[in-house]
mmCIF file of C-alpha atoms in Angstrom:
data_model
loop_
_atom_site.group_PDB
_atom_site.id
_atom_site.type_symbol
_atom_site.label_atom_id
_atom_site.label_comp_id
_atom_site.label_asym_id
_atom_site.label_seq_id
_atom_site.Cartn_x
_atom_site.Cartn_y
_atom_site.Cartn_z
ATOM 1 C CA MET A 1 134.165 107.478 123.243
ATOM 2 C CA ILE A 2 130.505 107.172 122.239
ATOM 3 C CA SER A 3 130.581 110.543 120.455
ATOM 4 C CA ILE A 4 133.773 109.565 118.568
ATOM 5 C CA ARG A 5 132.177 106.299 117.427
ATOM 6 C CA GLY A 6 129.045 108.147 116.392
ATOM 7 C CA SER A 7 131.077 110.645 114.392
ATOM 8 C CA LEU A 8 133.011 107.872 112.648
ATOM 9 C CA ARG A 9 129.765 106.075 111.857
ATOM 10 C CA ARG A 10 128.277 109.194 110.285
ATOM 11 C CA HIS A 11 131.309 109.509 108.021
ATOM 12 C CA LEU A 12 131.684 105.817 107.193
ATOM 13 C CA ASP A 13 128.037 105.046 106.457
ATOM 14 C CA PRO A 14 127.837 107.120 103.251
ATOM 15 C CA LEU A 15 131.167 105.691 102.077
ATOM 16 C CA GLY A 16 130.022 102.112 102.666
ATOM 17 C CA GLU A 17 126.673 102.700 100.998
ATOM 18 C CA ARG A 18 128.303 104.262 97.932
ATOM 19 C CA ALA A 19 130.864 101.467 97.692
ATOM 20 C CA VAL A 20 128.193 98.758 97.769
ATOM 21 C CA ALA A 21 125.955 100.686 95.375
ATOM 22 C CA SER A 22 128.860 100.928 92.919
ATOM 23 C CA GLY A 23 129.347 97.170 92.906
ATOM 24 C CA LEU A 24 131.549 96.251 95.872
ATOM 25 C CA PRO A 25 130.329 92.863 97.218
ATOM 26 C CA PRO A 26 128.526 93.559 100.508
ATOM 27 C CA ALA A 27 130.259 90.516 102.041
ATOM 28 C CA TRP A 28 133.543 92.453 101.942
ATOM 29 C CA LEU A 29 132.082 94.946 104.414
ATOM 30 C CA GLY A 30 130.417 92.353 106.624
ATOM 31 C CA TYR A 31 126.985 92.963 105.066
ATOM 32 C CA ARG A 32 126.726 96.221 107.012
ATOM 33 C CA TRP A 33 125.586 97.958 103.844
ATOM 34 C CA VAL A 34 123.306 96.157 101.412
ATOM 35 C CA SER A 35 121.508 97.853 98.548
ATOM 36 C CA GLY A 36 117.855 96.961 98.022
ATOM 37 C CA GLU A 37 115.444 96.957 95.097
ATOM 38 C CA THR A 38 112.013 95.644 94.235
ATOM 39 C CA VAL A 39 111.596 92.355 92.405
ATOM 40 C CA ALA A 40 110.256 94.148 89.330
ATOM 41 C CA ALA A 41 113.224 96.546 89.317
ATOM 42 C CA HIS A 42 115.661 93.644 89.669
ATOM 43 C CA VAL A 43 114.216 91.762 86.686
ATOM 44 C CA ALA A 44 114.136 94.934 84.580
ATOM 45 C CA ARG A 45 117.713 95.901 85.504
ATOM 46 C CA THR A 46 119.331 92.515 85.037
ATOM 47 C CA GLY A 47 117.169 90.993 82.321
ATOM 48 C CA ARG A 48 117.266 87.746 84.292
ATOM 49 C CA GLY A 49 114.177 85.973 85.531
ATOM 50 C CA ARG A 50 110.474 86.216 84.822
ATOM 51 C CA TYR A 51 107.889 88.571 86.283
ATOM 52 C CA GLU A 52 104.133 88.206 85.869
ATOM 53 C CA THR A 53 101.518 90.598 87.230
ATOM 54 C CA VAL A 54 98.461 88.600 88.302
ATOM 55 C CA HIS A 55 96.454 91.530 89.729
ATOM 56 C CA ALA A 56 97.416 95.101 88.880
ATOM 57 C CA GLU A 57 97.553 97.788 91.552
ATOM 58 C CA ALA A 58 94.052 99.096 92.187
ATOM 59 C CA VAL A 59 92.195 101.644 94.289
ATOM 60 C CA ALA A 60 89.485 100.164 96.501
ATOM 61 C CA SER A 61 85.983 101.561 96.875
ATOM 62 C CA ASN A 62 85.008 100.511 100.390
ATOM 63 C CA PRO A 63 82.060 101.600 102.546
ATOM 64 C CA LEU A 64 82.436 103.498 105.787
ATOM 65 C CA PRO A 65 81.886 101.599 109.041
ATOM 66 C CA ARG A 66 78.140 101.234 109.467
ATOM 67 C CA ASN A 67 78.078 103.534 112.499
ATOM 68 C CA VAL A 68 80.390 106.237 111.087
ATOM 69 C CA ALA A 69 78.694 108.985 109.065
ATOM 70 C CA ASP A 70 81.704 110.949 107.879
ATOM 71 C CA ARG A 71 85.079 109.701 106.688
ATOM 72 C CA ALA A 72 86.700 112.608 108.537
ATOM 73 C CA ASP A 73 85.570 110.977 111.793
ATOM 74 C CA LEU A 74 87.921 108.035 111.203
ATOM 75 C CA PRO A 75 91.456 108.180 112.660
ATOM 76 C CA ALA A 76 94.069 109.475 110.204
ATOM 77 C CA ASP A 77 97.062 108.023 112.083
ATOM 78 C CA ARG A 78 98.967 105.682 109.740
ATOM 79 C CA GLY A 79 101.208 104.371 112.536
ATOM 80 C CA TRP A 80 103.407 101.514 111.376
ATOM 81 C CA TRP A 81 100.803 100.115 108.955
ATOM 82 C CA GLY A 82 101.459 102.594 106.152
ATOM 83 C CA TYR A 83 97.777 103.474 105.878
ATOM 84 C CA SER A 84 95.057 104.631 108.254
ATOM 85 C CA MET A 85 91.428 103.856 108.958
ATOM 86 C CA ARG A 86 90.595 107.020 107.029
ATOM 87 C CA ASP A 87 92.431 105.592 104.023
ATOM 88 C CA VAL A 88 90.479 102.307 103.919
ATOM 89 C CA PRO A 89 87.537 103.623 101.817
ATOM 90 C CA GLU A 90 89.965 104.385 98.973
ATOM 91 C CA ARG A 91 92.914 102.275 99.974
ATOM 92 C CA VAL A 92 95.493 101.504 97.289
ATOM 93 C CA SER A 93 95.803 97.727 96.923
ATOM 94 C CA GLY A 94 99.252 96.611 95.817
ATOM 95 C CA GLU A 95 99.686 94.293 92.868
ATOM 96 C CA THR A 96 99.849 90.519 92.981
ATOM 97 C CA PHE A 97 102.841 89.091 91.129
ATOM 98 C CA VAL A 98 104.623 85.806 90.577
ATOM 99 C CA ALA A 99 108.322 86.001 89.726
ATOM 100 C CA THR A 100 111.041 83.429 89.112
ATOM 101 C CA LEU A 101 114.651 84.480 89.718
ATOM 102 C CA PRO A 102 117.973 82.659 89.339
ATOM 103 C CA ASP A 103 120.604 82.207 92.042
ATOM 104 C CA CYS A 104 119.195 83.667 95.243
ATOM 105 C CA ARG A 105 120.159 83.305 98.874
ATOM 106 C CA LEU A 106 117.562 83.242 101.641
ATOM 107 C CA VAL A 107 118.739 84.446 105.046
ATOM 108 C CA PHE A 108 116.742 84.107 108.257
ATOM 109 C CA TRP A 109 116.761 85.974 111.535
ATOM 110 C CA ASN A 110 114.654 85.310 114.603
ATOM 111 C CA ASP A 111 114.302 88.267 116.937
ATOM 112 C CA PRO A 112 114.930 86.706 120.379
ATOM 113 C CA ARG A 113 113.020 89.464 122.150
ATOM 114 C CA LYS A 114 109.687 88.543 120.571
ATOM 115 C CA ASP A 115 110.420 85.200 118.884
ATOM 116 C CA ASN A 116 109.567 86.822 115.553
ATOM 117 C CA PHE A 117 110.827 85.329 112.298
ATOM 118 C CA TYR A 118 112.200 87.590 109.559
ATOM 119 C CA PRO A 119 113.363 86.378 106.117
ATOM 120 C CA ALA A 120 115.557 88.261 103.643
ATOM 121 C CA ILE A 121 116.387 87.475 100.022
ATOM 122 C CA LEU A 122 119.729 88.331 98.387
ATOM 123 C CA THR A 123 120.294 88.104 94.651
ATOM 124 C CA SER A 124 123.474 86.784 93.036
ATOM 125 C CA GLY A 125 124.683 90.381 92.787
ATOM 126 C CA GLY A 126 124.364 90.850 96.537
ATOM 127 C CA ARG A 127 121.303 93.096 96.474
ATOM 128 C CA ALA A 128 118.370 92.596 98.820
ATOM 129 C CA LEU A 129 114.889 92.202 97.390
ATOM 130 C CA ASN A 130 112.322 94.483 98.983
ATOM 131 C CA LEU A 131 108.823 93.043 99.263
ATOM 132 C CA ARG A 132 105.915 94.192 101.398
ATOM 133 C CA GLU A 133 106.984 92.176 104.467
ATOM 134 C CA ILE A 134 110.451 91.007 103.428
ATOM 135 C CA ALA A 135 113.501 93.225 103.875
ATOM 136 C CA PHE A 136 117.161 92.964 104.847
ATOM 137 C CA ARG A 137 117.713 93.855 108.512
ATOM 138 C CA PRO A 138 120.774 94.156 110.772
ATOM 139 C CA GLY A 139 119.931 90.744 112.230
ATOM 140 C CA HIS A 140 120.422 89.206 108.783
ATOM 141 C CA ALA A 141 123.882 90.755 108.562
ATOM 142 C CA GLU A 142 124.724 89.180 111.916
ATOM 143 C CA ALA A 143 123.481 85.803 110.686
ATOM 144 C CA LEU A 144 125.659 86.024 107.578
ATOM 145 C CA ARG A 145 128.718 87.125 109.543
ATOM 146 C CA ALA A 146 128.262 84.031 111.737
ATOM 147 C CA GLY A 147 129.466 82.091 108.695
ATOM 148 C CA ARG A 148 127.141 79.091 108.943
ATOM 149 C CA LYS A 149 127.314 76.888 105.866
ATOM 150 C CA ALA A 150 124.353 77.428 103.578
ATOM 151 C CA ALA A 151 122.041 74.624 102.529
ATOM 152 C CA ARG A 152 121.442 74.233 98.799
ATOM 153 C CA ILE A 153 118.312 73.454 96.785
ATOM 154 C CA ASP A 154 117.839 73.580 93.015
ATOM 155 C CA LYS A 155 114.282 74.962 92.966
ATOM 156 C CA ALA A 156 112.096 76.531 95.622
ATOM 157 C CA THR A 157 108.788 78.351 95.773
ATOM 158 C CA TRP A 158 108.733 80.855 98.633
ATOM 159 C CA VAL A 159 105.645 82.329 100.320
ATOM 160 C CA LEU A 160 106.865 83.143 103.827
ATOM 161 C CA GLU A 161 106.945 86.656 105.238
ATOM 162 C CA ARG A 162 107.897 88.020 108.611
ATOM 163 C CA VAL A 163 106.113 86.511 111.647
ATOM 164 C CA TYR A 164 104.455 83.827 109.512
ATOM 165 C CA HIS A 165 103.467 82.008 112.720
ATOM 166 C CA ASN A 166 101.187 84.881 113.758
ATOM 167 C CA HIS A 167 97.556 83.789 113.340
ATOM 168 C CA SER A 168 96.479 86.920 111.497
ATOM 169 C CA HIS A 169 99.518 87.051 109.221
ATOM 170 C CA TRP A 170 99.201 83.378 108.311
ATOM 171 C CA LEU A 171 95.535 83.611 107.381
ATOM 172 C CA THR A 172 95.582 86.919 105.498
ATOM 173 C CA ALA A 173 99.063 86.876 103.922
ATOM 174 C CA HIS A 174 100.120 83.254 103.498
ATOM 175 C CA LEU A 175 97.035 81.130 102.865
ATOM 176 C CA PRO A 176 95.983 83.370 99.943
ATOM 177 C CA LYS A 177 99.387 82.855 98.337
ATOM 178 C CA LEU A 178 99.164 79.104 98.762
ATOM 179 C CA HIS A 179 95.661 78.972 97.328
ATOM 180 C CA LEU A 180 96.711 81.105 94.357
ATOM 181 C CA LEU A 181 99.659 78.826 93.657
ATOM 182 C CA ARG A 182 97.455 75.774 94.057
ATOM 183 C CA THR A 183 95.056 77.032 91.386
ATOM 184 C CA ARG A 184 98.010 77.693 89.070
ATOM 185 C CA GLY A 185 99.653 74.316 89.674
ATOM 186 C CA GLY A 186 102.652 76.027 91.241
ATOM 187 C CA LEU A 187 103.184 74.103 94.484
ATOM 188 C CA ASP A 188 105.626 71.408 93.335
ATOM 189 C CA ASP A 189 108.676 73.182 94.769
ATOM 190 C CA LEU A 190 107.039 74.776 97.813
ATOM 191 C CA VAL A 191 109.311 75.119 100.846
ATOM 192 C CA LEU A 192 107.642 75.219 104.260
ATOM 193 C CA PRO A 193 109.032 76.218 107.649
ATOM 194 C CA ARG A 194 110.321 73.333 109.699
ATOM 195 C CA ARG A 195 108.813 74.963 112.777
ATOM 196 C CA ARG A 196 105.055 75.134 112.284
ATOM 197 C CA ASN A 197 102.130 75.518 114.619
ATOM 198 C CA ALA A 198 98.893 73.525 114.601
ATOM 199 C CA VAL A 199 96.944 76.196 112.692
ATOM 200 C CA ILE A 200 99.421 76.144 109.813
ATOM 201 C CA ASP A 201 99.205 72.388 109.363
ATOM 202 C CA ALA A 202 95.422 72.281 109.830
ATOM 203 C CA SER A 203 94.852 75.044 107.282
ATOM 204 C CA LEU A 204 97.099 73.288 104.763
ATOM 205 C CA ARG A 205 95.143 70.070 105.178
ATOM 206 C CA MET A 206 91.873 71.956 104.711
ATOM 207 C CA LEU A 207 93.255 73.144 101.375
ATOM 208 C CA GLY A 208 93.896 69.512 100.489
ATOM 209 C CA LEU A 209 97.649 69.759 101.054
ATOM 210 C CA ASP A 210 99.806 67.383 103.087
ATOM 211 C CA PRO A 211 102.343 69.456 105.084
ATOM 212 C CA GLY A 212 104.732 66.499 105.172
ATOM 213 C CA ALA A 213 104.849 66.286 101.381
ATOM 214 C CA PHE A 214 106.863 69.492 100.990
ATOM 215 C CA ALA A 215 110.495 70.354 101.569
ATOM 216 C CA ASP A 216 111.346 72.389 104.646
ATOM 217 C CA PHE A 217 114.296 74.530 105.707
ATOM 218 C CA ASP A 218 116.521 75.022 108.707
ATOM 219 C CA PRO A 219 116.012 78.610 109.971
ATOM 220 C CA ASP A 220 119.495 78.573 111.503
ATOM 221 C CA ARG A 221 121.208 78.224 108.104
ATOM 222 C CA PRO A 222 121.021 80.332 104.932
ATOM 223 C CA LEU A 223 119.400 78.628 101.961
ATOM 224 C CA GLU A 224 120.856 78.948 98.459
ATOM 225 C CA VAL A 225 118.355 78.408 95.647
ATOM 226 C CA GLY A 226 119.176 77.870 92.000
ATOM 227 C CA GLU A 227 115.726 78.993 90.830
ATOM 228 C CA LEU A 228 113.471 80.830 93.241
ATOM 229 C CA THR A 229 109.771 81.484 92.623
ATOM 230 C CA LEU A 230 108.285 84.324 94.671
ATOM 231 C CA VAL A 231 104.728 85.472 95.194
ATOM 232 C CA GLY A 232 104.104 89.088 96.132
ATOM 233 C CA THR A 233 100.676 90.120 97.404
ATOM 234 C CA ASP A 234 98.666 92.727 99.228
ATOM 235 C CA ARG A 235 97.074 91.352 102.405
ATOM 236 C CA PHE A 236 93.606 92.758 101.778
ATOM 237 C CA ARG A 237 92.667 92.123 98.151
ATOM 238 C CA PRO A 238 89.251 90.468 97.680
ATOM 239 C CA GLU A 239 90.620 88.559 94.684
ATOM 240 C CA LEU A 240 93.002 86.721 97.021
ATOM 241 C CA LEU A 241 91.000 86.445 100.236
ATOM 242 C CA ARG A 242 87.549 85.418 99.051
ATOM 243 C CA PRO A 243 88.769 82.290 97.219
ATOM 244 C CA VAL A 244 90.230 81.089 100.543
ATOM 245 C CA ARG A 245 86.786 81.392 102.138
ATOM 246 C CA GLU A 246 85.214 79.561 99.204
ATOM 247 C CA ALA A 247 87.726 76.737 99.622
ATOM 248 C CA LEU A 248 87.610 76.396 103.425
ATOM 249 C CA ALA A 249 84.082 77.595 104.248
ATOM 250 C CA PRO A 250 81.864 77.141 101.179
ATOM 251 C CA PRO A 251 78.194 78.192 101.381
ATOM 252 C CA ARG A 252 76.151 75.780 103.428
ATOM 253 C CA PRO A 253 73.552 73.652 101.616
ATOM 254 C CA GLY A 254 70.106 75.211 101.624
ATOM 255 C CA ALA A 255 71.285 78.655 102.773
ATOM 256 C CA PRO A 256 69.453 81.399 100.824
ATOM 257 C CA PRO A 257 71.903 83.578 98.847
ATOM 258 C CA GLY A 258 72.770 86.771 100.700
ATOM 259 C CA SER A 259 71.113 85.568 103.893
ATOM 260 C CA PRO A 260 73.748 84.649 106.516
ATOM 261 C CA PRO A 261 72.862 82.150 109.271
ATOM 262 C CA GLY A 262 71.805 83.344 112.664
ATOM 263 C CA ARG A 263 74.578 82.672 115.202
ATOM 264 C CA ARG A 264 75.888 85.630 117.152
ATOM 265 C CA VAL A 265 79.384 85.141 118.515
ATOM 266 C CA PHE A 266 81.363 87.152 121.048
ATOM 267 C CA ILE A 267 85.081 86.346 121.108
ATOM 268 C CA SER A 268 86.333 86.691 124.666
ATOM 269 C CA ARG A 269 89.966 87.557 125.365
ATOM 270 C CA ALA A 270 89.579 86.950 129.106
ATOM 271 C CA ARG A 271 92.132 84.125 128.923
ATOM 272 C CA SER A 272 94.572 86.003 126.681
ATOM 273 C CA ARG A 273 97.783 87.669 127.775
ATOM 274 C CA GLY A 274 96.825 91.131 126.550
ATOM 275 C CA ARG A 275 94.022 93.324 125.178
ATOM 276 C CA ARG A 276 91.507 91.791 127.552
ATOM 277 C CA LEU A 277 88.204 93.580 127.929
ATOM 278 C CA LEU A 278 88.354 94.493 131.601
ATOM 279 C CA ASN A 279 84.641 95.182 131.970
ATOM 280 C CA GLU A 280 83.543 92.138 129.987
ATOM 281 C CA ASP A 281 81.523 90.795 132.913
ATOM 282 C CA ALA A 282 79.524 94.023 133.064
ATOM 283 C CA LEU A 283 78.881 93.878 129.319
ATOM 284 C CA TRP A 284 78.053 90.184 129.076
ATOM 285 C CA PRO A 285 74.432 90.283 130.355
ATOM 286 C CA SER A 286 73.543 92.652 127.514
ATOM 287 C CA LEU A 287 75.263 90.428 124.959
ATOM 288 C CA GLN A 288 73.628 87.313 126.345
ATOM 289 C CA ALA A 289 70.219 88.980 126.186
ATOM 290 C CA ALA A 290 70.936 89.889 122.549
ATOM 291 C CA GLY A 291 71.528 86.237 121.695
ATOM 292 C CA PHE A 292 75.314 86.068 121.746
ATOM 293 C CA GLU A 293 77.344 83.019 122.699
ATOM 294 C CA ARG A 294 80.744 83.575 124.298
ATOM 295 C CA VAL A 295 83.671 81.631 122.837
ATOM 296 C CA PHE A 296 87.368 81.326 123.600
ATOM 297 C CA MET A 297 89.167 80.749 120.317
ATOM 298 C CA GLU A 298 92.180 79.228 122.054
ATOM 299 C CA GLU A 299 89.961 76.320 123.112
ATOM 300 C CA LEU A 300 88.976 75.471 119.520
ATOM 301 C CA GLY A 301 90.959 73.692 116.835
ATOM 302 C CA PHE A 302 91.317 75.541 113.571
ATOM 303 C CA GLU A 303 88.681 73.487 111.760
ATOM 304 C CA GLU A 304 86.262 74.189 114.620
ATOM 305 C CA GLN A 305 87.000 77.910 114.340
ATOM 306 C CA VAL A 306 86.289 77.868 110.607
ATOM 307 C CA ASP A 307 83.060 75.917 111.118
ATOM 308 C CA LEU A 308 81.920 78.327 113.828
ATOM 309 C CA MET A 309 82.558 81.371 111.657
ATOM 310 C CA ALA A 310 80.811 79.802 108.659
ATOM 311 C CA GLY A 311 77.626 79.776 110.732
ATOM 312 C CA THR A 312 77.985 83.274 112.207
ATOM 313 C CA SER A 313 75.907 86.288 111.231
ATOM 314 C CA VAL A 314 77.276 88.712 113.852
ATOM 315 C CA LEU A 315 80.831 88.601 115.190
ATOM 316 C CA LEU A 316 81.752 90.898 118.081
ATOM 317 C CA ALA A 317 85.194 91.087 119.699
ATOM 318 C CA PRO A 318 87.856 93.346 121.132
ATOM 319 C CA HIS A 319 90.740 93.969 118.754
ATOM 320 C CA GLY A 320 92.869 90.825 118.477
ATOM 321 C CA ALA A 321 93.977 88.001 116.226
ATOM 322 C CA GLY A 322 90.725 86.082 116.740
ATOM 323 C CA LEU A 323 88.924 88.694 114.649
ATOM 324 C CA THR A 324 90.889 87.475 111.627
ATOM 325 C CA ASN A 325 88.559 84.483 111.574
ATOM 326 C CA MET A 326 85.936 86.815 110.082
ATOM 327 C CA MET A 327 87.479 85.568 106.821
ATOM 328 C CA PHE A 328 85.207 82.558 107.116
ATOM 329 C CA CYS A 329 81.989 84.410 107.927
ATOM 330 C CA PRO A 330 79.470 84.344 105.071
ATOM 331 C CA PRO A 331 79.081 87.427 102.870
ATOM 332 C CA GLY A 332 76.776 89.968 104.463
ATOM 333 C CA ALA A 333 77.654 89.044 108.061
ATOM 334 C CA HIS A 334 78.303 91.837 110.561
ATOM 335 C CA VAL A 335 81.612 92.410 112.355
ATOM 336 C CA VAL A 336 81.744 94.634 115.446
ATOM 337 C CA GLU A 337 85.256 95.557 116.589
ATOM 338 C CA ILE A 338 85.997 97.133 119.971
ATOM 339 C CA ALA A 339 89.249 99.031 119.398
ATOM 340 C CA ASP A 340 91.520 101.510 121.126
ATOM 341 C CA LEU A 341 91.481 104.458 118.729
ATOM 342 C CA GLY A 342 94.612 105.771 120.403
ATOM 343 C CA PHE A 343 96.308 102.954 118.469
ATOM 344 C CA PRO A 344 94.031 102.729 115.429
ATOM 345 C CA ASN A 345 94.945 99.558 113.565
ATOM 346 C CA PRO A 346 93.028 99.644 110.240
ATOM 347 C CA ASN A 347 93.617 96.014 109.275
ATOM 348 C CA PHE A 348 90.362 94.480 110.501
ATOM 349 C CA TYR A 349 88.330 97.229 108.869
ATOM 350 C CA ALA A 350 90.181 96.576 105.586
ATOM 351 C CA LEU A 351 89.714 92.819 105.976
ATOM 352 C CA ALA A 352 85.970 93.136 106.601
ATOM 353 C CA CYS A 353 85.602 95.239 103.459
ATOM 354 C CA ALA A 354 87.623 92.761 101.408
ATOM 355 C CA MET A 355 85.383 89.901 102.576
ATOM 356 C CA GLY A 356 82.119 91.729 101.840
ATOM 357 C CA LEU A 357 81.158 92.058 105.508
ATOM 358 C CA HIS A 358 79.407 94.897 107.330
ATOM 359 C CA TYR A 359 81.887 96.552 109.705
ATOM 360 C CA TRP A 360 81.026 98.423 112.912
ATOM 361 C CA LEU A 361 83.603 100.267 115.041
ATOM 362 C CA VAL A 362 83.142 100.727 118.793
ATOM 363 C CA PRO A 363 85.791 102.902 120.496
ATOM 364 C CA GLY A 364 87.434 101.431 123.584
ATOM 365 C CA SER A 365 89.985 102.911 125.962
ATOM 366 C CA GLY A 366 93.433 101.449 126.490
ATOM 367 C CA VAL A 367 94.300 100.821 130.133
ATOM 368 C CA GLY A 368 97.799 101.091 131.567
ATOM 369 C CA ASP A 369 101.169 102.388 130.429
ATOM 370 C CA GLY A 370 102.435 99.413 128.410
ATOM 371 C CA HIS A 371 102.775 99.001 124.668
ATOM 372 C CA PRO A 372 99.458 99.596 122.873
ATOM 373 C CA LEU A 373 99.529 96.029 121.562
ATOM 374 C CA ASP A 374 99.506 94.745 125.133
ATOM 375 C CA LYS A 375 97.101 97.167 126.794
ATOM 376 C CA ASP A 376 93.823 95.922 128.157
ATOM 377 C CA LEU A 377 90.623 97.659 127.102
ATOM 378 C CA ARG A 378 87.517 99.140 128.604
ATOM 379 C CA VAL A 379 84.394 99.939 126.613
ATOM 380 C CA ASP A 380 81.245 101.882 127.354
ATOM 381 C CA PRO A 381 78.506 99.203 127.471
ATOM 382 C CA ASP A 382 76.005 101.759 126.166
ATOM 383 C CA ALA A 383 78.132 102.185 123.014
ATOM 384 C CA VAL A 384 77.966 98.442 122.375
ATOM 385 C CA ARG A 385 74.242 98.310 123.136
ATOM 386 C CA GLY A 386 73.713 101.181 120.681
ATOM 387 C CA VAL A 387 75.308 99.164 117.884
ATOM 388 C CA LEU A 388 73.288 96.075 118.805
ATOM 389 C CA ALA A 389 70.081 98.124 118.689
ATOM 390 C CA ARG A 390 70.941 99.283 115.174
ATOM 391 C CA LEU A 391 71.742 95.724 114.136
ATOM 392 C CA ASP A 392 68.247 94.676 115.192
ATOM 393 C CA ALA A 393 66.510 97.661 113.625
ATOM 394 C CA PRO A 394 64.835 97.054 110.252
ATOM 395 C CA GLU A 395 66.696 98.305 107.208
ATOM 396 C CA PRO A 396 65.408 101.637 105.811
ATOM 397 C CA GLY A 397 62.692 100.928 103.306
ATOM 398 C CA GLY A 398 62.328 97.360 104.629
#
């Protein structure tokens, strides 16, 4: 029976895709086949809407990690990120755009396995818009087939991407959009999620925005919008990220330019559910002797986290969302990441470069057989001490 169904599926899929591509409304086939296109392609094809490029696509020129001599020594595995650590020195940064489109439908799906939120956007012609972190998924088809009545709003400005509630995604993908819109006077029709965490609301208030002043949406119902404004961004463009630091963590009075303050901070994950540093206790005496203070980010409110980072000259941590707070470290600060290079996530390296920070990479080893995102870590204390010794060494020619 399974093989018969699989055979039928292989024959029906191309037929359904061709039918939808030729103009058959995807609703007629239960949204099992939905054609997609970029926002720019949609505006060009239909002649409807407006599209403005704010920052053109560009190729970065980023330094190597301070303790890596050859780019070839960086992992080349692109994993699910679409780029690798080896790509970061010349990473292609996608464009920033603002577009306004008529008659769109927003559809939401929450993956019950991970409590992850995913939005999709359908145009009046039934096509899905493909953005960096927005795409039509099978879960959206299920939501549409459920037949829940859509809510309706005349105008909306949309900034949300998948897993907006994730600390790292909110800070690097969403706050930059909001700040950009704020500088352009484009927040009047902003729609926020009804379900928000404390960091979201605190960060909005730090930008001078009242979360309660904006419309929200019900994630269990589609949302029809007469005129939808979208912002598309790359997560790691300096032009988007650095203004957020300037707004939330401006230079402190009396601080000499280019001379970051002296706090050294170690972010402990000992109370986290995953990626704990199993030999942290063995490493801590060396860190303490080097002047580090140990902090647990989960014990600090968002404003306290920002204030801490604004006074930090060296930030050391195992790979994890807390490292995203490097966004608020002053230019010229040092970031030391302990990472499992068997699962080489390049995002924190790219973020450090975008923020004008000095990045150091210390290899750790994943422990256990679980998903790499959940594995605990071990690190060679001598490798960490070696980086600290170089941090304290005088600059060449100094």
